[in-house]
Amino acid sequence: MNKPVVIHWFRKGLRLHDNPALLSALEKVGESHYELRPVFILDPWFVKHARVGPNRWRFLIQSLQDLDNNLKKIGSRLFVVKGSPLEGFKKLFKEWNVKKLTFEVDIEPYAKIRDEEIKQLAEKHSVTVITKVSHTIYDLEQVFKANGNKAPLTYVKFQSVVAKFGTPAKALDAPGNLPKQCQTLLLSEDYNVPLLEEMRVDLTGLGKELFPGGESEALIRLNKYMNQQEWVCKFSKPDTSPNSIEPSTTVLSPYLKFGCLSSRLMYHRIHDVIAGRKHTSPPTSLTGQLLWREFYYTCGAYVPNFDRMEGNPICKQIPWKKDPEDKHYLAWKDGKTGYPFIDAIMTQLRTEGWIHHLARHAVACFLTRGDLWVSWELGQQVFEELLLDADWSLNAGNWMWLSASAFFHQYFRVYSPIAFGKKTDKHGDYIKKYLPVLKKFPSEYIYEPWKAPLSVQQKAGCIIGKDYPKRIVEHEIAVKDNLAKMKEAYQGNKEEGPENEIAKRKKAPSKDSSPKITKFLKKK
């Protein structure tokens, strides 16, 4: 008979450090160890149908290659299995003499259903299943229970709940060289990590590689920023620039999304740096950014239909435009709105897979309540496809916030697609980088090229309406119309949903109003 095998199933958590489920796979069973076979399941259905752009596919494949390399250093390897999880494990449980399965807890709705199916399958095959929490700093089920079996719906409430838990557990070390009994004996090339070109993914739009995937790169990047003590202590999200030529933040979000970097490790590294020193605090500090992630994860885990408007008990029911062929929506998606700041952001998103959080604020507000009156669900789909760090809970939560559908209710505060960018990039260098057709425009017209006289346009080699689009709406008119619609929608929602009390308090100063929103918004 084949030697008994333990499978560690990688999904997120694509790392060796702080991986308690992986460590539990290495524990002795009686007097001996099982052979470890780390598995990642690549479902061809998802390759074909999931909203994943080429930049994120590249990031994933690089992360798997790095994981495979790191596993080989300790006496193992990664097995990439093609097929659905159910099909894959039916086959592996039979062929590999599997006795134990370990994996990290995942709180997304699809993942909960998938994992329950696999647990039932494992039980039928007498396979022991062990799961561990490690994608989040806190155990979100404990947060839910500590808040009276409901998700805390404000950031401040979330903070008060997790404060009861004390200091989060420290991150665990990566395993060293594996015991001989654990080392992988199966060397078949059938399970190798595929090349990106073998994935049959549309590589149109694959941009320059700026953020390589994988645990190794994640730790290099973390160390780079944690070595900047003053920067860490003074970090405040609203003071960073959404349109700097180089990122003004850590760009660790893709590594956290895929679990190449442990959020617990990052949390404790930050606190080691700021200990005993004057520093910024949540919600705007680096720790505050991690807590936003935990907050949205908790809401996503326990609020029904969190990623849609209908059937979502915390979401305002607003009559947005929902046509995916709407010309305004398509212009926004393709970076052809005629507003250079908005178009530059959307171009960066499509080509690089990352944009600053405040840039996300600007384009999300523009699409929804600010200018185009298009459903946040359509915007959510575009971010889901194009962002390297597209994270189900965070994506839905941020879109609801920025469309003033949930969490944030000062709908009358709107980002200007002109003034906002000027605050941190007066001369439009960011615009010129991503929209080179406008690079010869004078600074006074770079945010409003439609105002440039024809002679200026001719000199710049860019005629508005021909070489660069005319603006699709007039902001000053659209925003007034949309504010009236928002007011009407809010009045129609007065008797609905648990968020009403927050909406009623919108005129009063609130502890929950984050500076990262209000600092840059104007009442129109």
XYZ file of C-alpha atoms in Angstrom:
524
model
C 0.000 0.000 0.000
C 1.115 3.579 -0.652
C 2.535 5.538 2.231
C -0.136 7.589 4.117
C -0.389 11.142 2.752
C -1.462 14.467 4.243
C -2.590 17.131 1.776
C -2.221 20.798 2.599
C -4.611 22.616 0.285
C -3.349 26.042 -0.742
C -6.042 28.482 -1.924
C -5.196 31.884 -0.513
C -2.406 31.737 2.060
C 0.219 31.230 -0.670
C 3.132 31.298 1.768
C 5.142 29.229 4.229
C 5.387 31.778 7.054
C 2.494 32.075 9.527
C 0.665 29.117 8.056
C -0.800 27.148 10.996
C -2.747 24.748 8.756
C 0.479 23.805 6.957
C 2.252 23.301 10.288
C -0.561 21.039 11.500
C -0.011 18.908 8.386
C 3.545 18.313 9.580
C 2.585 17.073 13.044
C 3.256 13.486 13.992
C 0.427 10.989 13.844
C 1.274 8.450 16.508
C 4.971 7.728 16.133
C 5.366 8.779 12.521
C 4.686 11.545 10.006
C 2.573 11.364 6.885
C 4.088 12.312 3.544
C 3.217 15.952 2.805
C 1.697 16.807 -0.568
C 0.861 20.513 -0.898
C -1.887 21.046 -3.490
C -3.261 24.009 -5.425
C -6.359 23.336 -7.521
C -6.640 25.216 -10.799
C -10.177 24.950 -12.079
C -10.365 25.378 -15.903
C -13.929 26.692 -15.509
C -12.599 29.620 -13.491
C -9.803 30.247 -15.964
C -12.422 30.635 -18.673
C -15.267 32.369 -16.825
C -13.900 34.234 -13.790
C -13.463 38.017 -13.872
C -9.674 37.931 -13.741
C -7.541 40.098 -16.000
C -4.139 39.053 -17.366
C -2.161 41.064 -14.806
C -3.734 39.144 -11.916
C -3.280 35.784 -13.653
C 0.408 36.611 -14.003
C 0.592 37.568 -10.317
C -1.043 34.260 -9.321
C 1.232 32.116 -11.511
C 4.310 33.933 -10.158
C 3.038 33.372 -6.609
C 2.613 29.647 -7.288
C 6.082 29.419 -8.851
C 7.594 31.146 -5.816
C 5.665 28.870 -3.463
C 6.883 25.804 -5.359
C 10.480 27.028 -5.141
C 10.197 27.686 -1.403
C 8.638 24.266 -0.793
C 11.462 22.581 -2.721
C 13.991 24.251 -0.413
C 12.514 22.385 2.564
C 12.047 19.002 0.860
C 8.631 19.276 -0.748
C 6.983 20.737 -3.854
C 3.672 22.151 -5.044
C 1.180 19.938 -6.876
C -1.054 21.910 -9.222
C -4.166 19.843 -9.863
C -6.479 20.748 -12.743
C -10.235 20.376 -12.305
C -12.899 21.376 -9.819
C -12.057 20.878 -6.116
C -14.702 18.149 -5.815
C -13.415 16.236 -8.852
C -9.807 16.761 -7.826
C -10.166 15.488 -4.282
C -12.301 12.489 -5.284
C -9.383 11.383 -7.444
C -6.604 12.272 -4.978
C -8.266 10.695 -1.947
C -8.414 7.377 -3.818
C -5.051 7.433 -5.610
C -2.820 8.939 -2.938
C -3.965 7.088 0.215
C -4.844 10.418 1.831
C -5.463 10.281 5.580
C -5.498 13.970 6.472
C -6.404 17.288 4.801
C -5.487 20.744 6.114
C -6.431 24.180 4.838
C -6.948 27.801 5.842
C -10.420 29.085 6.753
C -12.059 31.200 4.010
C -15.102 33.330 4.865
C -16.389 34.187 1.379
C -19.844 32.734 0.551
C -18.636 30.645 -2.398
C -15.714 29.334 -0.343
C -17.934 28.316 2.583
C -20.116 26.192 0.288
C -17.078 24.684 -1.477
C -15.323 23.849 1.783
C -18.401 22.203 3.270
C -18.659 19.963 0.196
C -15.011 18.947 0.558
C -15.432 18.242 4.283
C -18.350 15.942 3.504
C -16.339 14.207 0.792
C -13.408 13.785 3.204
C -15.691 12.225 5.804
C -16.891 9.648 3.245
C -13.248 8.740 2.568
C -12.267 8.693 6.278
C -9.965 11.679 5.797
C -9.405 13.866 8.857
C -9.893 17.613 8.125
C -8.121 20.372 10.059
C -8.764 24.076 9.345
C -7.010 27.101 10.816
C -7.614 30.865 10.757
C -4.684 32.745 9.233
C -5.930 34.987 6.403
C -7.085 37.595 8.924
C -5.612 39.011 12.116
C -8.678 38.028 14.137
C -10.979 35.023 14.063
C -13.999 36.648 12.423
C -16.404 34.135 13.917
C -15.268 35.299 17.359
C -15.815 38.931 16.305
C -19.332 38.034 15.148
C -20.169 36.261 18.399
C -18.622 38.996 20.563
C -20.903 41.524 18.851
C -24.092 39.657 19.717
C -24.080 37.357 16.675
C -24.090 40.189 14.164
C -21.464 42.011 12.151
C -20.344 45.390 13.563
C -21.442 47.899 10.915
C -19.143 50.786 11.809
C -15.378 50.920 12.020
C -15.469 52.309 15.565
C -17.777 49.519 16.697
C -15.480 46.976 15.111
C -12.512 48.484 16.975
C -14.356 48.305 20.292
C -15.180 44.636 19.727
C -11.664 43.483 18.784
C -10.139 45.556 21.606
C -11.661 42.995 23.994
C -9.458 40.286 22.473
C -6.198 41.961 23.479
C -3.024 41.759 21.397
C -3.397 39.518 18.328
C -1.441 36.266 18.239
C 2.077 36.500 16.864
C 2.839 35.250 13.383
C 4.289 31.731 13.238
C 7.648 30.953 11.667
C 7.882 29.102 8.375
C 8.780 25.413 8.689
C 12.418 24.484 8.250
C 13.678 21.339 6.540
C 10.948 18.717 6.671
C 11.328 15.442 8.577
C 12.354 12.727 6.124
C 8.970 10.975 6.398
C 7.205 14.202 5.298
C 9.326 14.809 2.229
C 7.599 14.449 -1.113
C 8.317 11.278 -3.062
C 6.125 11.974 -6.113
C 8.071 13.974 -8.704
C 5.712 13.688 -11.691
C 5.784 16.680 -14.032
C 2.021 16.314 -14.507
C 1.547 18.547 -11.473
C 4.019 21.313 -12.372
C 3.016 24.967 -12.095
C 1.826 25.972 -15.584
C 3.378 28.822 -17.508
C 1.149 31.841 -18.074
C 1.194 31.108 -21.811
C -0.204 27.622 -21.141
C -3.233 28.987 -19.304
C -5.222 29.869 -22.432
C -5.863 33.268 -20.924
C -6.356 36.331 -23.109
C -3.081 38.174 -22.572
C -4.276 41.291 -24.414
C -3.633 44.217 -22.106
C -0.924 42.491 -20.088
C 1.074 45.405 -18.741
C 4.637 45.890 -17.603
C 5.499 43.784 -14.572
C 5.730 46.207 -11.637
C 4.700 44.024 -8.708
C 5.987 40.434 -9.027
C 3.853 37.857 -7.248
C 4.962 35.620 -4.398
C 5.928 35.362 -0.744
C 9.584 36.207 -1.402
C 8.717 39.541 -3.017
C 6.117 40.239 -0.301
C 8.709 39.891 2.464
C 11.238 42.037 0.566
C 8.600 44.726 0.142
C 7.520 44.526 3.785
C 11.123 44.850 4.971
C 11.715 47.811 2.671
C 8.929 49.816 4.304
C 9.432 48.623 7.880
C 13.027 49.863 7.649
C 11.659 53.412 7.137
C 10.831 54.093 10.772
C 9.838 57.746 10.440
C 7.664 57.021 7.386
C 5.807 54.236 9.227
C 5.226 56.375 12.321
C 3.930 59.328 10.305
C 1.887 57.356 7.781
C -1.600 58.778 7.284
C -3.608 57.573 4.290
C -5.259 60.953 3.489
C -1.813 62.552 3.255
C -0.642 60.148 0.556
C -1.021 61.058 -3.090
C -3.485 59.303 -5.412
C -1.632 60.518 -8.501
C 2.058 60.328 -7.710
C 4.294 58.952 -10.467
C 5.524 56.221 -8.103
C 3.162 54.683 -5.479
C 2.956 56.711 -2.268
C 1.824 53.676 -0.255
C 3.247 50.187 0.313
C 1.388 48.294 -2.468
C 1.270 45.304 -0.133
C -2.454 44.825 -0.783
C -2.018 42.255 -3.617
C 0.269 40.198 -1.366
C -2.269 40.305 1.463
C -5.088 39.410 -0.936
C -3.346 36.240 -2.136
C -1.949 35.503 1.311
C 1.661 35.804 0.115
C 2.041 38.013 3.189
C 0.508 37.303 6.587
C -1.611 40.149 7.954
C -0.534 39.107 11.465
C 3.117 39.399 10.514
C 2.536 42.850 9.031
C 0.545 43.946 12.100
C 3.316 42.980 14.505
C 6.108 44.357 12.332
C 4.321 47.737 12.297
C 3.902 47.654 16.065
C 7.561 46.757 16.568
C 8.487 49.878 14.574
C 6.122 52.298 16.329
C 6.602 50.962 19.883
C 7.551 53.775 22.265
C 7.420 56.427 19.532
C 4.935 59.080 18.540
C 2.817 57.709 15.706
C -0.442 58.052 13.814
C -3.457 55.979 14.834
C -6.359 54.169 13.155
C -8.261 54.687 10.963
C -5.594 56.505 8.909
C -2.409 54.749 10.123
C -0.908 51.594 8.626
C -2.491 49.546 11.397
C -5.730 51.319 10.564
C -5.526 50.051 6.982
C -5.244 46.472 8.236
C -8.270 47.016 10.487
C -10.320 48.313 7.538
C -9.558 44.995 5.868
C -10.722 43.060 8.941
C -13.844 45.235 9.228
C -14.951 44.608 5.648
C -14.100 40.909 5.890
C -16.373 40.597 8.909
C -19.224 42.395 7.155
C -18.720 40.289 4.035
C -18.826 37.080 6.059
C -22.071 37.825 7.877
C -24.149 40.323 5.856
C -26.346 38.485 3.316
C -25.845 39.385 -0.352
C -23.013 41.705 0.582
C -21.811 42.132 -3.020
C -25.144 43.327 -4.453
C -27.864 45.879 -3.768
C -30.960 43.691 -3.853
C -31.447 41.525 -0.802
C -28.630 43.312 1.033
C -30.063 44.540 4.363
C -27.479 47.290 4.878
C -27.497 48.686 1.332
C -29.585 51.664 0.233
C -31.930 50.761 -2.592
C -31.082 53.353 -5.255
C -32.392 53.322 -8.861
C -28.995 53.306 -10.585
C -28.509 52.687 -14.295
C -27.615 49.017 -14.647
C -27.157 48.494 -18.382
C -23.686 47.004 -19.057
C -23.891 48.497 -22.549
C -24.582 52.016 -21.225
C -22.338 54.382 -23.203
C -21.306 56.342 -20.118
C -20.345 53.171 -18.266
C -18.288 51.908 -21.224
C -16.529 55.275 -21.568
C -15.623 55.143 -17.855
C -14.453 51.533 -18.090
C -12.258 52.287 -21.117
C -10.812 55.554 -19.766
C -12.583 57.717 -22.363
C -14.740 60.060 -20.261
C -13.013 63.234 -21.427
C -11.908 63.949 -17.840
C -8.136 63.380 -17.897
C -7.780 62.668 -14.172
C -10.457 59.952 -14.315
C -9.167 58.521 -17.601
C -5.565 58.407 -16.376
C -6.622 56.430 -13.300
C -8.618 53.941 -15.358
C -5.692 53.575 -17.773
C -3.298 52.861 -14.914
C -5.764 50.323 -13.526
C -6.063 48.458 -16.822
C -2.344 48.448 -17.660
C -0.784 47.975 -14.200
C -3.480 46.337 -12.064
C -3.119 48.766 -9.177
C -4.276 52.292 -8.339
C -4.025 54.287 -5.114
C -6.965 53.926 -2.731
C -7.915 57.593 -3.090
C -7.808 57.236 -6.870
C -10.309 54.406 -6.439
C -12.444 56.829 -4.454
C -12.381 59.367 -7.280
C -13.368 57.016 -10.107
C -15.987 55.205 -7.993
C -17.675 58.444 -6.989
C -17.560 59.646 -10.602
C -19.236 56.466 -11.889
C -22.007 56.444 -9.288
C -23.420 59.374 -7.343
C -21.002 62.000 -8.623
C -21.481 62.127 -12.384
C -22.710 59.063 -14.286
C -25.390 57.547 -12.015
C -24.274 54.013 -12.916
C -24.701 51.144 -10.461
C -21.817 50.460 -8.115
C -22.247 46.768 -8.942
C -20.974 47.396 -12.496
C -17.992 49.305 -11.135
C -17.345 46.486 -8.690
C -17.162 44.047 -11.614
C -14.528 46.132 -13.398
C -12.378 46.347 -10.256
C -12.867 42.609 -9.722
C -11.419 41.958 -13.156
C -8.565 44.453 -13.237
C -7.190 44.891 -9.709
C -4.277 42.732 -8.580
C -5.683 43.054 -5.065
C -9.341 42.443 -5.993
C -10.732 41.110 -2.727
C -14.402 40.153 -2.590
C -15.332 41.737 0.745
C -13.187 44.857 0.399
C -14.301 45.480 -3.155
C -18.007 45.296 -2.302
C -17.607 47.283 0.924
C -15.658 50.092 -0.678
C -18.079 50.406 -3.592
C -21.040 50.632 -1.219
C -19.192 53.241 0.827
C -18.172 55.384 -2.127
C -21.595 55.274 -3.738
C -23.075 56.255 -0.332
C -25.094 53.039 -0.403
C -23.834 51.826 2.988
C -21.358 52.799 5.726
C -20.939 56.396 4.475
C -24.013 58.602 4.095
C -22.782 62.123 3.406
C -23.822 61.726 -0.210
C -23.635 65.475 -0.741
C -19.835 65.316 -0.426
C -18.557 64.581 -3.922
C -15.087 64.223 -5.405
C -14.437 66.743 -8.146
C -12.908 65.054 -11.224
C -10.988 68.301 -11.743
C -10.074 69.849 -8.389
C -9.171 66.637 -6.529
C -6.252 65.704 -8.757
C -4.894 69.255 -8.760
C -4.347 69.122 -4.985
C -1.413 66.753 -5.304
C -0.366 67.106 -8.969
C -0.848 70.694 -10.090
C 0.929 70.284 -13.424
C -0.698 66.965 -14.362
C 2.468 64.851 -14.559
C 0.424 61.755 -13.680
C -2.033 62.502 -16.483
C 0.792 62.992 -18.971
C 2.306 59.640 -17.977
C -0.871 57.621 -18.566
C -2.427 59.763 -21.307
C 0.570 60.713 -23.476
C -1.803 62.205 -26.061
C -2.156 65.123 -23.603
C 1.521 65.428 -22.664
C 2.022 68.725 -24.548
C -1.017 70.418 -23.023
C -0.188 73.409 -20.803
C -0.744 72.859 -17.062
C -3.636 75.332 -16.991
C -5.663 73.087 -19.324
C -4.417 69.606 -18.430
C -7.404 68.858 -16.142
C -9.931 70.652 -18.381
C -8.662 70.283 -21.957
C -12.043 71.264 -23.413
C -11.342 74.804 -22.240
C -8.174 75.102 -24.300
C -8.478 77.375 -27.370
C -8.186 75.552 -30.694
C -4.787 77.134 -31.290
C -3.498 75.609 -28.027
C -4.937 72.213 -28.957
C -3.284 72.387 -32.372
C 0.058 73.325 -30.855
C -0.240 70.411 -28.410
C -1.036 68.065 -31.293
C -4.282 66.968 -29.696
C -7.704 68.118 -30.869
C -10.458 67.542 -28.317
C -13.217 65.455 -29.868
C -10.788 63.909 -32.334
C -7.546 62.859 -30.634
C -8.981 62.832 -27.108
C -12.710 62.579 -26.315
C -14.984 65.430 -25.394
C -16.240 65.126 -21.836
C -19.261 62.832 -21.713
C -21.082 64.873 -19.055
C -20.724 68.351 -17.621
C -19.751 67.725 -14.016
C -21.290 70.927 -12.698
C -24.690 69.935 -14.124
C -24.531 66.167 -13.539
C -23.602 66.478 -9.888
C -26.618 68.717 -9.142
C -28.966 66.291 -10.876
C -27.487 63.334 -9.027
C -27.654 65.031 -5.635
C -31.376 65.536 -6.197
C -31.743 61.848 -7.088
C -29.739 60.803 -4.013
C -31.911 62.956 -1.775
C -35.029 61.357 -3.215
C -33.577 57.851 -2.868
C -32.586 58.484 0.749
C -36.071 59.727 1.566
C -37.479 56.562 0.032
C -35.126 54.467 2.184
C -35.990 56.195 5.469
C -37.901 53.294 6.873
C -35.561 50.620 5.531
C -32.473 48.883 6.817
C -30.272 48.955 9.913
C -28.189 51.836 8.562
C -30.899 54.456 9.122
C -29.555 55.706 12.405
C -26.227 56.455 10.744
C -27.969 58.315 7.943
C -29.994 60.372 10.406
C -26.817 61.476 12.152
C -25.075 62.612 8.963
C -25.294 66.286 9.896
C -23.655 65.763 13.273
C -19.912 65.212 13.779
C -19.347 61.467 13.948
C -16.537 59.369 15.313
C -17.086 57.086 12.355
C -16.404 59.732 9.700
C -12.980 58.808 8.453
C -10.586 61.579 7.444
C -9.689 59.540 4.369
C -13.084 60.504 2.945
C -13.967 63.914 4.313
C -10.619 65.596 3.829
C -10.965 65.573 0.058
C -14.679 66.032 -0.426
C -16.612 69.201 -1.036
C -20.228 69.899 -0.396
C -21.719 70.784 -3.749
